[in-house]
Every structure is written in C-alpha cells, then in structure tokens.
C-alpha cells in the first residue's frame, strides 16, 4: 500500500491560484494549439502499465552517489492489449515524453516531499513518473474513466497518491519554471528537442496510393465526396485539403490535424491509402526507375512492411520478384502473408537470414539487379522518434539520444561500421547492377562518408565492372534541391514539410554477355502474357523497304548491260538518220505558236527532259560531234541527288517506232514528230544528250547557251 504523508499545508485559495498558473506550463506547441480544446481524458490503466515497463527499460541510470529515486527491475504484469499496435504506439509516446522530462519529474517528486515521505515500492517508481507526466499534462485535472474499463490496483493507488499531493506538485512545478526562467518546462528542454517537437506537431501526413486496388483518379474522386479538395500546398491550411507530391506521383499530402479523420474513412481501412514517411517512398521510386521488366530486387533492413508493399505495388506490372531479408523468426510469416494479401501484393518472398550471412552467389538471387539498402541509422532527421523506432528501428535505446537531441560518438561509430559492412557486402553481388542507399540521418558519418569509403575500397578481385556514383533519378523540384545534389547525392534537410533524407545511387555497367536485346525482352513479355495479344512477328515498313532494296540489287546488276545496249543502239540509229538529213537543211523558220493545251504539255516535257549526266549513255555518244535537228526525249533514267545512294531497279523499256522527219511530201507542215532548235552559226545539238558543256547542279548556266523553244508534242508520249 502507498501511505500518504501529512495534511496539505496550503489553503484551497492558494491551491487554486497555483494550479491556474500551470495552465501556461504546456510541454509542446501541440498542446499550445489545443489549449482551448476539451480537457484530456487520460489513458486506460493498461496503457500506464505498458508505458511504465517501457520507461523502465529506456530511462537514464545515474551514478550511485546521485541517485534520488530507486527503480526496481521487476516489470509490472501486462495485459492482452499490449499486443495491439495502436496501444503500443500510445505507450511508447507516453514513455518517451516522461523520458524527456525525467530529471524535472524526479526533482518535482523530491521537492513536493512525495519522496521520501511515503513508502513506495521500487518497482512502482516508473509508474509514478509516467503518471505524474500525464497528470501535469492534464493540468492536474481528474482522469475521465469509462464504466466498462478494467481497473488495475497499482494504477489506482498511484493515482490516489498523486491527487492527494496535487497542490504540492503544482507549487513544485511552478518553482521549477521560475528557477530556469522559462515560460514553461517545455522551454527547459534542449533547443534541438524543441525544434523536433515543433516540427512533429505541424509536419504534413504522407500517404501513398495502392494502385493494385484503386487508381489515383478514384482516390481523388472519393476524397472530394468526403469534403476534401485538391490544392498545390497544404501548409498553413486548416481546411480539408490534400496535394500531390512533386517527387512521387502516387503520394498524397494531408495537413497533420486531419489524421484522426482520415483513419476513419474506407480508403485507409481498406489499404487503398497507406500512411508512411516520404523518405521511404523516395527510396522505392528510385529503385523503380532503375529496373527493367524482369529484374528482381533485394531489400535489406526494410523496417516497416509498408515499404515492402509499396515496392511490390510499383512493380505489379513487371515480372520482378522482391526478396526481403532480415526476418529471422518465421512466427510472423502468417501475419505478413495476410497483410500482403489484403494489400494485393503477390511478388514478395521472405528470406529468413540476415543480410550479412547471405552469400553473393546465392542461387535464389541470380536475377537480382537492384539492391535497396535501408540501414539502421541514428534517425536524427525525423520529427517523430516513436514512429521511427516502431517502424524502422528496433533499438529502443535510441530514444535516449532522441530525448537529448544528439547521439553519442560511440554509438554513432557503431552504427557507421554496421552501415559500411552492409554496403560493401551489397557491392559483392556480381549479378547486381545498382545499389540504392537511403537513410533518415543528418550526420555525414552515416551518409556521404560511408558511400565514398565503400567506392574507394572496392574489391579488385571481383571480375565485374566497378561501381560508380550516379546522379539522382528523382526530379529536382527546387533550386535548393539542385544545390544539395551537386555532388550526385540526393538530400532533404529536416523542415516544416519533410523529415530529413539522404539517398545515394551506385551503378555499374551491365556485363556485355548479359545484354538482352529489345526483341528478347518483348518475346519474354509476350511469353508471360504481359502484352495482351500484341503481335511481334510483323516487321516495320522501313525494314521491308530495306529488304526489298537489298533483293533488287542483284537483278539490277544482271539486266544493266542489256538496257544500256538497247539505249545505245537506239541513239546511234537516231544520230545517223539526223546526220543524213542535216546536210539538206540550210535554213529554219521558228515554229508556230501552239495553243494553250500544247504549251502546257510542252512545259511538262521540258521539266521531264532536264539535262543531267546520264551514266547509262555510252561514252562514244557523249564525245560525238554529230549534230541533229531532232530534239527527242530520251532521258529514260530519273535524275538522283548527288548526296544519296539510290539502288537501281531493273526496268524493261519498249521503244516506239521511229518516224523520220520530212518523210511526208507536204514537208514541215504535215506530220512532224520532232522538235528542232535553230542555233546559228553552230550546228544543232540534241537537247537530250548530255555534253561536257552542261553545267552541274548548283552552277550558273553559260551566257551563250541558247534558250530552249517549246517543242511539239510527241504522238507516242
């Protein structure tokens, strides 16, 4: 039993005055913002017991000469509710709050004469500290109890004791505040701890969309039906709003005060939206950017299973498999499988070995191309230490460092050594092509120093390409992020919108022997039914043209000589006939003007017979000095640009019957099938034959070149 001391020394008026002074002694900005809200009801009895057992394990132990209050080693009996995750979180938060004010609470107990005036068992000292913190947090008001709540005798006895010393406790708290010249005992805490609590009270909530169960558009529509509206930023907004994260397209941001309201909607109850720190979403999105369709992933020190689920959701459309190591006990396997089934995750395999003990040549991990390493770190970049300890870190002893706002040099060295060993072991996996290293720490000893040291001392005996530091694969959304990423590290400093984050990507070139072509990847995807009936056997039009041109080249080479011989024979025959007729022609009058139809036709003929150097014309015809008055269209080969190589195609040419000029007795006025051009005093030159005097493309024509006259239409054209 707990024996109370003497009667109270202060009058009821004095007690009420000092208690009213405590209304300003609030321990966090969260309490300041809710000072006008309803009084806090307190916790159930079993929460106090759970928090007392946690505090017993994480409290600061003082040297024997400085011990004022003795703590026992026997834990209090726990209840079945201690296995519930939400109750565990409440218990840890209460124990951590008492830990931050351990010195102040102990001095209040001594100053108010609770110690040593009462006979208190040592194993209840932790319970008294925890309940005293909650008592002053409720401004020394009575706890509201429900009718159906099971009471615990130890909790009831401690509560009665504190109520009997209520006035003395209030006075002692006021004197402590005056001694430290602080507006409240909250201001007695170290500055780093105060900033941490301030950020924790205002830090937005981050939740990723489970696209295995719902699309982002459906989530937006559902939230709008619940009264939420989409904005660009949720800072300093008290309304029901949400925004989309700039780095991760599937992450939504909510104001911190909406957490209780959000947990009550079906989107969170059905695992369609999942709360998680943004740093973990950045890590899995970085892995996703490095993956091919059938690459496997190895996750190390995942912490929260929601991180594994997020990675699975992002690779749902791939054939990737996710291996998770570090789960030594198989007792949680049924619960984990049940969780993943509810979330729609199917490609997860749990390895019951620690990462260091897994060999790099393990046959199960031969297709692992990316390793996601989330090492245990100090976590002094996060705003909520309890969430970090419960989700990411199992070492509750770190709560001592969080309560002081710093970490000891010895512990930092131990953590850095573990991180270095894990990173170097990850780099030994010869089949892996990338390692993503991510922490929540702000210490360079856990971040840049570890990565640079691992790159510098790579194992030269491994016959693979060495790792190198690669730039971030995430979008840089501000000048500050660009500045912080100049050395290829992605950093986010702790702020009012995010926790701290460090992310590094190590990559190496893929082994040429393992290079897979696009056709092979598509064939694999089609074999596994991922292309939904898309046919891959059809070749493109460009490939068909290439194949056609390649097959036509041999035919062109075989028929080329035959075509040239036919053209040469025809031109030679025409030249001889024109030479005989030119001897009798001495004068020539200009041709009469044709009608509109004839002029249009002749203009088309002139365009078609633009003189070019023809490789198919025999050499003796090019150098011949014979002239003929007949201007015939004999340019059978289409001109081609000089800078392109065009494959010749075989063409069969049927020549028309030759009708010689002046064969009719009527002379020129009857059936004329040739066009003449009068040039004096030089002989007539056929316009269709290429000569050395013809200018090349791009050169100016000679001044003495006679203009071509419109020719008569050919009856065979």
XYZ file of C-alpha atoms in Angstrom:
717
model
C 0.000 0.000 0.000
C 1.014 3.595 -0.513
C 0.914 5.683 2.650
C 0.189 9.388 2.255
C 2.152 11.883 4.353
C 0.659 14.712 6.388
C -2.199 17.027 5.614
C -1.896 19.714 2.964
C -0.145 22.938 4.012
C -1.814 25.330 1.642
C -5.295 26.710 1.690
C -7.790 25.980 -1.017
C -7.396 29.533 -2.370
C -3.634 29.233 -2.682
C -4.005 25.841 -4.307
C -6.407 27.153 -6.920
C -4.126 30.092 -7.708
C -1.039 27.922 -8.252
C -2.961 25.393 -10.255
C -4.220 28.189 -12.505
C -0.627 29.218 -13.090
C 0.053 25.784 -14.537
C -2.308 26.419 -17.410
C 0.591 28.159 -19.140
C 3.016 25.309 -18.441
C 2.414 23.309 -21.552
C 5.038 20.952 -22.849
C 4.698 21.279 -26.578
C 3.369 23.518 -29.297
C 0.795 20.852 -29.995
C -0.650 21.456 -26.559
C -0.500 25.221 -27.132
C -2.531 24.927 -30.282
C -5.154 22.851 -28.473
C -5.345 24.897 -25.234
C -8.905 25.886 -25.997
C -9.983 22.353 -26.764
C -11.641 19.939 -24.390
C -9.747 18.577 -21.407
C -7.674 15.475 -21.999
C -9.384 12.355 -20.723
C -6.181 10.474 -19.852
C -5.297 6.870 -20.742
C -6.701 3.483 -19.741
C -4.960 1.713 -16.859
C -3.167 -0.834 -19.052
C -1.593 1.987 -21.118
C 0.060 3.358 -17.968
C 1.373 -0.100 -17.134
C 2.773 -0.623 -20.642
C 4.378 2.840 -20.636
C 5.916 2.194 -17.191
C 7.542 -1.027 -18.418
C 8.924 0.770 -21.488
C 10.246 3.644 -19.390
C 11.905 1.132 -17.048
C 13.970 -0.133 -19.992
C 14.950 3.209 -21.563
C 15.390 5.510 -18.524
C 18.665 7.227 -17.717
C 20.607 5.480 -14.975
C 22.595 7.744 -12.688
C 25.664 7.057 -10.636
C 25.010 5.713 -7.108
C 26.008 8.974 -5.408
C 23.453 10.923 -7.491
C 20.544 8.504 -7.193
C 17.489 10.170 -5.655
C 14.821 7.686 -6.640
C 15.380 3.967 -6.863
C 13.838 1.973 -9.717
C 13.184 -1.718 -9.430
C 13.965 -4.356 -12.015
C 10.649 -6.179 -11.931
C 8.211 -5.270 -14.720
C 4.554 -4.815 -13.996
C 2.159 -7.506 -15.253
C 0.997 -6.714 -18.787
C -2.428 -7.217 -20.302
C -3.516 -8.847 -23.589
C -3.997 -5.387 -25.082
C -0.224 -4.905 -25.120
C -0.038 -6.722 -28.476
C -2.189 -4.135 -30.221
C -0.147 -1.829 -32.463
C -2.121 1.320 -31.685
C -1.833 0.737 -27.925
C 1.900 0.136 -28.290
C 2.267 3.466 -30.050
C 0.396 5.288 -27.291
C 2.505 3.576 -24.642
C 5.786 4.470 -26.368
C 4.742 8.088 -26.814
C 3.859 8.387 -23.121
C 7.099 6.710 -22.018
C 9.196 8.870 -24.362
C 7.553 12.062 -23.070
C 8.336 11.026 -19.487
C 11.921 10.241 -20.546
C 12.459 13.772 -21.908
C 11.439 15.267 -18.548
C 12.922 12.585 -16.296
C 15.162 14.985 -14.357
C 12.391 17.566 -13.928
C 9.808 14.984 -12.816
C 12.203 13.443 -10.322
C 13.018 16.854 -8.846
C 9.280 17.648 -8.546
C 8.704 14.407 -6.617
C 11.554 15.246 -4.245
C 10.548 18.901 -3.875
C 6.921 18.016 -3.101
C 8.013 15.531 -0.406
C 6.413 12.537 -2.029
C 9.886 11.085 -1.745
C 10.964 10.072 0.845
C 7.868 10.815 2.965
C 5.943 7.882 1.519
C 6.830 4.224 1.440
C 6.813 3.426 -2.279
C 7.930 0.061 -3.669
C 10.838 0.457 -6.072
C 9.086 -1.402 -8.899
C 6.358 1.304 -8.912
C 8.732 4.240 -9.370
C 8.496 4.051 -13.166
C 4.701 4.033 -12.933
C 4.756 7.156 -10.735
C 6.996 9.045 -13.204
C 4.784 8.159 -16.166
C 1.532 9.024 -14.402
C 2.948 12.271 -12.987
C 3.812 13.449 -16.512
C 0.275 12.729 -17.704
C -1.196 14.332 -14.543
C 0.530 17.680 -15.108
C -0.189 17.406 -18.853
C -3.889 17.350 -17.929
C -3.317 20.448 -15.770
C -3.769 18.346 -12.631
C -7.373 17.545 -13.513
C -9.034 14.233 -12.692
C -8.971 11.465 -15.273
C -12.219 10.560 -17.017
C -12.916 6.852 -16.615
C -15.339 4.757 -18.635
C -17.746 2.411 -16.903
C -16.655 -0.720 -18.734
C -12.911 -0.176 -18.199
C -10.981 -2.760 -16.207
C -9.026 -1.116 -13.407
C -5.556 -2.143 -12.220
C -4.871 -1.855 -8.497
C -1.347 -0.427 -8.845
C -2.594 2.307 -11.165
C -5.430 3.228 -8.815
C -3.111 3.511 -5.810
C -0.592 5.726 -7.629
C -3.381 7.926 -8.956
C -4.816 8.433 -5.455
C -1.375 9.361 -4.162
C -0.824 11.990 -6.844
C -4.257 13.501 -6.280
C -3.532 13.830 -2.553
C -0.344 15.782 -3.354
C -1.901 17.805 -6.162
C -1.278 21.219 -4.612
C 2.315 20.489 -3.624
C 3.040 19.107 -7.065
C 1.642 22.252 -8.699
C 3.712 24.506 -6.468
C 6.867 22.498 -7.099
C 6.318 22.712 -10.853
C 5.908 26.489 -10.661
C 9.143 26.859 -8.692
C 10.978 24.739 -11.275
C 9.771 27.021 -14.055
C 10.877 30.136 -12.183
C 14.270 28.589 -11.420
C 15.012 28.058 -15.117
C 13.444 31.408 -16.101
C 11.200 29.624 -18.583
C 7.635 30.283 -19.634
C 7.018 26.570 -19.304
C 9.062 23.470 -18.611
C 8.863 22.830 -22.359
C 11.418 25.644 -22.773
C 13.791 23.866 -20.391
C 14.339 21.156 -22.997
C 17.342 21.377 -25.373
C 16.737 23.518 -28.449
C 17.110 20.578 -30.830
C 14.389 18.691 -28.957
C 12.062 21.699 -29.010
C 12.515 22.113 -32.751
C 11.879 18.435 -33.213
C 8.628 18.608 -31.275
C 7.565 21.722 -33.140
C 8.066 20.011 -36.484
C 6.282 16.894 -35.245
C 3.199 18.932 -34.426
C 2.976 20.546 -37.887
C 4.605 18.027 -40.244
C 2.180 17.044 -43.042
C 0.985 13.482 -43.418
C 2.205 11.456 -46.409
C 0.202 8.552 -47.816
C 0.833 6.509 -50.966
C -1.886 5.160 -53.234
C -2.173 1.396 -53.512
C -2.641 1.189 -57.274
C -3.208 -2.563 -57.016
C -6.618 -1.788 -55.553
C -7.518 1.696 -56.738
C -6.345 4.309 -59.232
C -5.238 7.808 -58.184
C -8.212 9.316 -60.018
C -10.608 7.167 -57.997
C -8.896 8.282 -54.798
C -9.264 11.948 -55.785
C -12.950 11.427 -56.532
C -13.529 9.596 -53.248
C -11.792 12.305 -51.242
C -13.843 15.023 -52.928
C -17.016 13.202 -51.915
C -15.727 13.292 -48.326
C -15.330 17.072 -48.496
C -11.620 17.234 -49.405
C -10.394 19.417 -52.251
C -7.107 19.370 -54.108
C -4.571 22.190 -53.616
C -0.952 22.808 -54.543
C 0.309 23.091 -50.945
C -1.234 22.042 -47.625
C 0.904 24.307 -45.450
C -0.934 26.660 -43.097
C -4.331 25.405 -44.233
C -6.844 24.264 -41.627
C -9.406 23.052 -44.149
C -9.894 19.512 -45.503
C -7.393 19.565 -48.357
C -4.788 17.356 -50.000
C -1.974 17.775 -52.518
C 0.073 15.521 -54.807
C 3.754 15.150 -54.015
C 6.190 16.604 -56.571
C 8.713 13.770 -56.324
C 6.400 10.745 -56.188
C 3.318 10.787 -58.393
C 1.439 8.268 -56.196
C 1.969 10.049 -52.863
C -0.629 12.407 -51.387
C -0.045 15.042 -48.698
C -2.519 15.969 -45.949
C -2.393 18.507 -43.083
C -1.334 16.950 -39.784
C -4.549 17.771 -37.921
C -6.607 15.539 -40.229
C -5.077 12.208 -39.191
C -7.946 11.029 -36.983
C -10.490 11.988 -39.615
C -8.551 10.212 -42.372
C -8.182 6.996 -40.377
C -11.948 6.727 -40.184
C -12.576 6.670 -43.956
C -12.664 3.491 -46.025
C -9.664 4.415 -48.178
C -7.361 3.820 -45.218
C -9.350 0.982 -43.690
C -9.214 -0.978 -46.979
C -5.466 -0.379 -47.520
C -6.069 1.843 -50.539
C -4.164 4.694 -48.894
C -1.254 3.959 -46.553
C 0.483 6.431 -44.266
C 4.272 6.369 -44.495
C 7.224 8.698 -44.235
C 8.165 10.286 -47.549
C 11.803 9.168 -47.373
C 10.737 5.543 -47.878
C 8.649 6.469 -50.901
C 11.655 8.263 -52.384
C 13.725 5.112 -51.929
C 11.318 2.728 -53.668
C 10.703 5.172 -56.527
C 14.462 5.381 -57.088
C 14.598 1.591 -57.340
C 11.675 1.571 -59.764
C 13.496 3.998 -62.082
C 16.465 1.605 -62.318
C 14.514 -1.568 -63.104
C 13.983 -3.453 -66.313
C 10.862 -5.503 -66.796
C 12.115 -8.792 -65.305
C 14.752 -7.579 -62.813
C 14.483 -8.834 -59.236
C 15.005 -6.701 -56.124
C 16.673 -7.417 -52.788
C 15.513 -5.280 -49.858
C 17.682 -5.007 -46.741
C 16.524 -3.661 -43.332
C 13.129 -2.662 -44.631
C 11.796 -1.634 -41.223
C 8.122 -1.037 -41.976
C 6.424 -3.716 -44.046
C 4.554 -0.956 -45.800
C 7.827 -0.124 -47.575
C 7.941 -3.659 -48.972
C 4.306 -3.408 -50.008
C 4.943 -0.083 -51.780
C 7.819 -1.642 -53.729
C 5.564 -4.546 -54.690
C 2.800 -2.235 -55.881
C 5.189 -0.239 -58.076
C 6.407 -3.452 -59.768
C 2.985 -5.039 -60.082
C 3.025 -4.810 -63.906
C 6.522 -6.294 -64.155
C 7.739 -9.860 -63.713
C 10.042 -8.739 -60.907
C 10.286 -10.587 -57.618
C 11.068 -8.867 -54.319
C 13.302 -10.648 -51.805
C 13.213 -9.377 -48.218
C 15.963 -10.433 -45.824
C 16.443 -9.956 -42.098
C 13.307 -11.713 -40.817
C 14.929 -14.272 -38.528
C 11.741 -15.609 -36.976
C 9.104 -17.418 -39.002
C 6.394 -16.771 -36.425
C 5.281 -13.583 -38.200
C 5.011 -15.190 -41.636
C 1.245 -15.894 -41.451
C 0.521 -12.330 -40.335
C 2.729 -10.893 -43.053
C 1.157 -13.035 -45.752
C -2.268 -11.974 -44.552
C -1.227 -8.312 -44.682
C 0.205 -8.607 -48.184
C -2.906 -10.441 -49.364
C -5.131 -7.635 -48.101
C -2.956 -5.109 -49.919
C -2.894 -7.088 -53.176
C 0.867 -7.836 -53.122
C 1.903 -11.129 -54.747
C 5.581 -10.937 -55.725
C 7.213 -10.904 -52.261
C 9.462 -13.649 -50.888
C 10.828 -13.510 -47.329
C 14.336 -14.783 -46.586
C 14.923 -15.888 -43.016
C 18.581 -14.886 -42.935
C 20.450 -11.763 -42.021
C 21.860 -9.886 -44.985
C 25.498 -10.366 -43.988
C 25.017 -14.147 -43.895
C 23.571 -14.332 -47.419
C 26.180 -15.336 -49.977
C 26.559 -13.167 -53.032
C 26.255 -16.238 -55.286
C 23.018 -17.466 -53.736
C 21.077 -19.276 -56.468
C 17.832 -17.576 -55.418
C 19.267 -14.129 -56.114
C 20.784 -14.626 -59.564
C 18.260 -12.306 -61.195
C 18.592 -9.570 -58.567
C 19.717 -6.411 -60.361
C 18.934 -3.727 -57.763
C 19.594 -3.839 -54.007
C 17.692 -1.421 -51.761
C 19.676 -0.847 -48.571
C 17.863 0.920 -45.720
C 20.430 0.593 -42.924
C 19.706 1.225 -39.288
C 20.770 4.770 -38.560
C 20.565 7.354 -35.810
C 17.420 8.804 -37.373
C 18.053 12.286 -36.049
C 16.486 13.729 -39.182
C 12.965 12.563 -38.277
C 10.442 14.534 -36.276
C 8.619 11.638 -34.591
C 11.128 9.334 -32.857
C 8.452 6.907 -31.687
C 7.229 6.269 -35.237
C 10.818 5.821 -36.367
C 11.618 3.322 -33.606
C 8.462 1.290 -34.106
C 8.584 1.224 -37.912
C 12.222 1.460 -38.919
C 14.395 0.617 -35.927
C 14.098 -1.979 -33.189
C 16.711 -0.412 -30.909
C 14.608 1.402 -28.277
C 17.800 2.579 -26.627
C 17.971 5.254 -29.326
C 15.098 7.025 -27.597
C 17.636 8.249 -25.027
C 19.531 10.035 -27.783
C 16.325 11.461 -29.238
C 15.370 12.848 -25.831
C 18.671 14.749 -25.721
C 18.692 15.807 -29.370
C 22.087 14.253 -30.092
C 23.804 10.912 -30.371
C 26.930 9.783 -28.582
C 30.150 9.369 -30.536
C 30.484 5.715 -29.579
C 27.009 4.819 -30.780
C 27.467 6.786 -33.998
C 30.698 4.899 -34.687
C 28.974 1.543 -34.121
C 26.134 2.434 -36.491
C 28.525 3.715 -39.167
C 30.545 0.496 -39.023
C 27.408 -1.601 -39.493
C 26.322 0.546 -42.436
C 29.718 0.235 -44.106
C 29.733 -3.548 -43.759
C 26.267 -3.849 -45.276
C 27.067 -1.548 -48.195
C 30.309 -3.333 -49.070
C 28.540 -6.691 -48.826
C 25.845 -5.436 -51.224
C 28.535 -4.444 -53.718
C 29.829 -8.045 -53.771
C 26.738 -9.376 -55.544
C 28.154 -9.828 -59.032
C 24.795 -10.014 -60.788
C 23.522 -6.767 -59.268
C 23.837 -3.600 -61.336
C 22.740 -0.932 -58.823
C 22.588 -0.267 -55.081
C 20.227 2.326 -53.589
C 21.432 3.539 -50.169
C 18.946 5.569 -48.108
C 18.971 6.884 -44.510
C 16.993 9.312 -42.332
C 20.129 10.685 -40.722
C 21.651 14.142 -40.910
C 25.162 13.008 -39.957
C 27.725 12.835 -42.799
C 29.395 9.951 -40.952
C 26.362 7.824 -41.822
C 25.835 9.180 -45.328
C 28.499 10.611 -47.644
C 31.430 9.193 -45.696
C 30.077 5.645 -45.882
C 29.403 5.788 -49.635
C 32.736 7.370 -50.550
C 34.654 4.920 -48.414
C 32.861 1.934 -49.975
C 33.574 3.214 -53.502
C 37.215 3.840 -52.700
C 37.870 0.386 -51.277
C 36.025 -1.782 -53.786
C 37.207 -5.366 -54.028
C 39.522 -5.553 -57.074
C 39.304 -9.343 -57.130
C 35.734 -9.347 -58.405
C 35.738 -9.679 -62.194
C 32.900 -7.232 -62.837
C 32.593 -3.574 -63.678
C 33.287 -1.320 -60.654
C 30.534 0.729 -59.057
C 30.377 4.456 -59.570
C 28.295 7.242 -58.104
C 25.300 8.153 -60.249
C 23.153 11.305 -60.113
C 19.682 11.125 -58.566
C 16.924 9.612 -60.674
C 14.266 11.644 -58.850
C 13.096 15.023 -60.140
C 14.743 18.043 -58.513
C 11.881 20.432 -57.826
C 13.647 23.485 -56.398
C 16.899 25.401 -56.585
C 17.735 24.232 -53.072
C 17.410 20.587 -54.094
C 19.592 21.217 -57.139
C 22.220 22.867 -54.935
C 22.146 19.998 -52.423
C 22.524 17.445 -55.235
C 25.541 18.952 -56.989
C 27.769 16.118 -55.716
C 25.312 13.465 -57.022
C 23.748 12.847 -53.594
C 20.044 13.473 -53.053
C 19.397 15.284 -49.773
C 16.399 16.731 -47.996
C 17.038 18.688 -44.847
C 14.552 18.469 -41.942
C 11.949 21.193 -42.402
C 8.352 22.024 -41.686
C 7.207 19.908 -44.632
C 9.510 16.848 -44.624
C 11.832 14.807 -42.473
C 15.497 14.577 -43.318
C 16.552 12.159 -46.042
C 19.806 11.087 -47.690
C 19.794 8.992 -50.854
C 22.675 7.703 -52.945
C 22.662 5.562 -56.110
C 25.605 3.367 -57.072
C 25.539 1.814 -60.540
C 27.841 -0.079 -62.845
C 27.693 -1.031 -66.487
C 25.881 -4.211 -67.371
C 28.013 -7.181 -68.362
C 28.051 -7.344 -72.206
C 27.469 -11.098 -72.055
C 24.192 -10.457 -70.235
C 22.951 -7.750 -72.566
C 19.452 -8.550 -73.744
C 18.041 -7.122 -76.957
C 14.684 -5.411 -77.175
C 13.287 -8.293 -79.189
C 14.284 -10.763 -76.475
C 12.631 -8.673 -73.766
C 9.426 -8.354 -75.786
C 9.474 -12.057 -76.534
C 9.753 -12.843 -72.829
C 6.930 -10.459 -72.024
C 4.737 -11.986 -74.720
C 5.502 -15.494 -73.452
C 4.341 -14.466 -69.983
C 1.152 -12.878 -71.320
C 2.054 -9.277 -70.496
C 1.469 -7.784 -73.951
C -2.231 -8.701 -74.181
C -2.202 -10.254 -77.637
C 0.147 -7.801 -79.355
C 1.827 -9.498 -82.340
C 5.581 -9.191 -82.560
C 6.234 -11.033 -85.850
C 5.337 -8.138 -88.152
C 8.242 -6.093 -89.414
C 8.063 -2.372 -89.944
C 7.663 -0.708 -93.359
C 11.202 0.615 -93.179
C 12.599 -2.888 -92.700
C 10.506 -4.147 -95.589
C 11.882 -1.422 -97.879
C 15.423 -2.292 -96.839
C 14.850 -5.936 -97.578
C 13.246 -5.106 -100.926
C 16.111 -2.862 -101.963
C 18.649 -5.494 -100.964
C 16.919 -8.176 -103.021
C 16.533 -5.887 -106.032
C 20.206 -5.026 -106.327
C 21.327 -8.323 -107.862
C 18.585 -8.121 -110.501
C 19.665 -4.631 -111.455
C 23.224 -5.745 -111.930
C 22.240 -8.636 -114.233
C 19.989 -6.583 -116.532
C 22.057 -3.402 -116.540
C 24.168 -4.254 -119.597
C 21.154 -5.254 -121.684
C 19.415 -1.943 -121.021
C 22.487 0.077 -121.883
C 22.960 -1.778 -125.143
C 19.360 -1.107 -126.190
C 19.609 2.592 -125.409
C 22.935 2.942 -127.200
C 21.607 1.159 -130.278
C 18.562 3.418 -130.457
C 20.563 6.626 -130.017
C 23.134 5.565 -132.607
C 20.429 4.865 -135.149
C 18.779 8.216 -134.487
C 22.078 10.076 -134.757
C 22.863 8.578 -138.154
C 19.446 9.454 -139.539
C 19.677 13.022 -138.274
C 23.156 13.411 -139.732
C 21.901 12.494 -143.201
C 19.003 14.940 -143.017
C 21.051 17.829 -141.610
C 23.083 18.092 -144.776
C 19.998 19.185 -146.796
C 18.723 21.679 -144.227
C 20.186 25.167 -144.532
C 17.569 27.468 -143.070
C 14.846 27.046 -140.483
C 11.959 29.271 -139.542
C 10.678 29.447 -135.962
C 7.946 27.018 -135.142
C 4.440 28.383 -134.971
C 2.946 29.156 -131.502
C 0.825 26.343 -130.120
C -2.448 26.605 -128.342
C -2.808 26.605 -124.571
C -3.038 22.852 -124.329
C 0.102 22.338 -126.369
C 2.046 24.889 -124.348
C 1.070 23.174 -121.093
C 2.129 19.843 -122.426
C 5.416 21.122 -123.759
C 6.232 22.713 -120.397
C 5.804 19.342 -118.766
C 8.093 17.798 -121.368
C 10.762 20.427 -120.715
C 10.673 19.646 -116.992
C 10.977 15.977 -117.674
C 13.961 16.380 -120.015
C 16.096 18.488 -117.700
C 19.630 17.665 -118.792
C 21.688 15.581 -116.364
C 24.753 13.477 -116.661
C 23.494 10.026 -117.563
C 25.723 7.130 -116.671
C 23.806 4.787 -118.958
C 24.691 6.668 -122.160
C 27.709 5.161 -123.931
C 30.926 7.112 -123.960
C 31.201 7.400 -127.732
C 27.843 9.144 -127.822
C 28.918 11.700 -125.236
C 32.032 12.653 -127.168
C 30.426 12.605 -130.601
C 30.478 15.874 -132.541
C 27.462 14.893 -134.619
C 24.553 17.282 -134.513
C 20.959 16.582 -135.300
C 17.951 18.849 -135.529
C 15.682 16.398 -133.803
C 15.105 17.034 -130.075
C 13.817 13.801 -128.643
C 13.012 12.865 -125.089
C 15.474 10.068 -124.334
C 16.133 10.675 -120.641
C 14.944 7.267 -119.510
C 16.691 7.308 -116.096
C 15.329 9.607 -113.388
C 17.948 12.048 -112.006
C 19.025 11.483 -108.423
C 20.612 13.728 -105.792
C 24.359 13.654 -105.595
C 24.471 13.093 -101.821
C 22.295 9.954 -101.758
C 22.925 6.419 -102.905
C 19.890 5.009 -104.708
C 19.734 1.402 -105.742
C 18.856 0.929 -109.425
C 15.873 -1.238 -110.227
C 15.513 -3.299 -113.410
C 13.175 -1.621 -115.917
C 12.089 -3.029 -119.249
C 11.763 -0.278 -121.892
C 9.709 -0.669 -125.062
C 10.796 1.863 -127.672
C 8.235 3.365 -130.110
C 8.546 3.140 -133.868
C 10.771 5.818 -135.343
C 9.135 8.288 -137.707
C 11.770 10.208 -139.633
C 11.281 13.944 -140.202
C 10.459 15.333 -143.693
C 9.331 11.920 -144.878
C 5.990 13.370 -145.960
C 5.701 15.133 -149.282
C 3.990 18.074 -147.596
C 7.230 18.868 -145.804
C 7.237 20.596 -142.467
C 3.571 21.487 -142.316
C 2.220 17.894 -142.234
C 3.161 15.095 -139.815
C 6.064 16.395 -137.835
C 7.164 14.307 -134.851
C 10.444 16.006 -133.983
C 11.252 19.320 -132.399
C 14.058 21.480 -133.774
C 16.005 24.362 -132.390
C 17.838 26.845 -134.644
C 21.261 27.891 -133.429
C 23.446 29.931 -135.781
C 26.143 29.554 -136.847
C 26.768 26.407 -134.759
C 25.207 23.102 -135.698
C 22.140 21.873 -133.938
C 22.739 19.764 -130.818
C 20.213 17.304 -129.464
C 18.882 18.683 -126.182
C 18.519 15.271 -124.604
C 22.163 14.225 -124.941
C 24.454 15.151 -122.048
C 27.547 17.016 -123.135
C 30.596 18.292 -121.257
C 29.275 21.838 -121.563
C 26.207 21.112 -119.429
C 26.503 22.758 -116.003
C 26.263 20.753 -112.846
C 23.795 21.267 -110.078
C 24.364 24.498 -108.265
C 26.443 26.126 -111.111
C 25.298 29.054 -113.213
C 24.488 28.342 -116.883
C 26.751 29.763 -119.554
C 25.740 33.030 -121.130
C 25.911 31.762 -124.721
C 23.523 28.873 -124.074
C 20.513 29.361 -126.317
C 17.092 29.345 -124.744
C 15.070 26.256 -125.461
C 11.958 26.669 -127.568
C 8.723 24.890 -126.808
C 8.649 21.649 -128.744
C 5.753 19.920 -130.432
C 4.009 17.124 -128.645
C 5.138 13.626 -129.467
C 2.375 11.296 -130.607
C 3.952 8.407 -128.607
C 4.224 10.279 -125.321
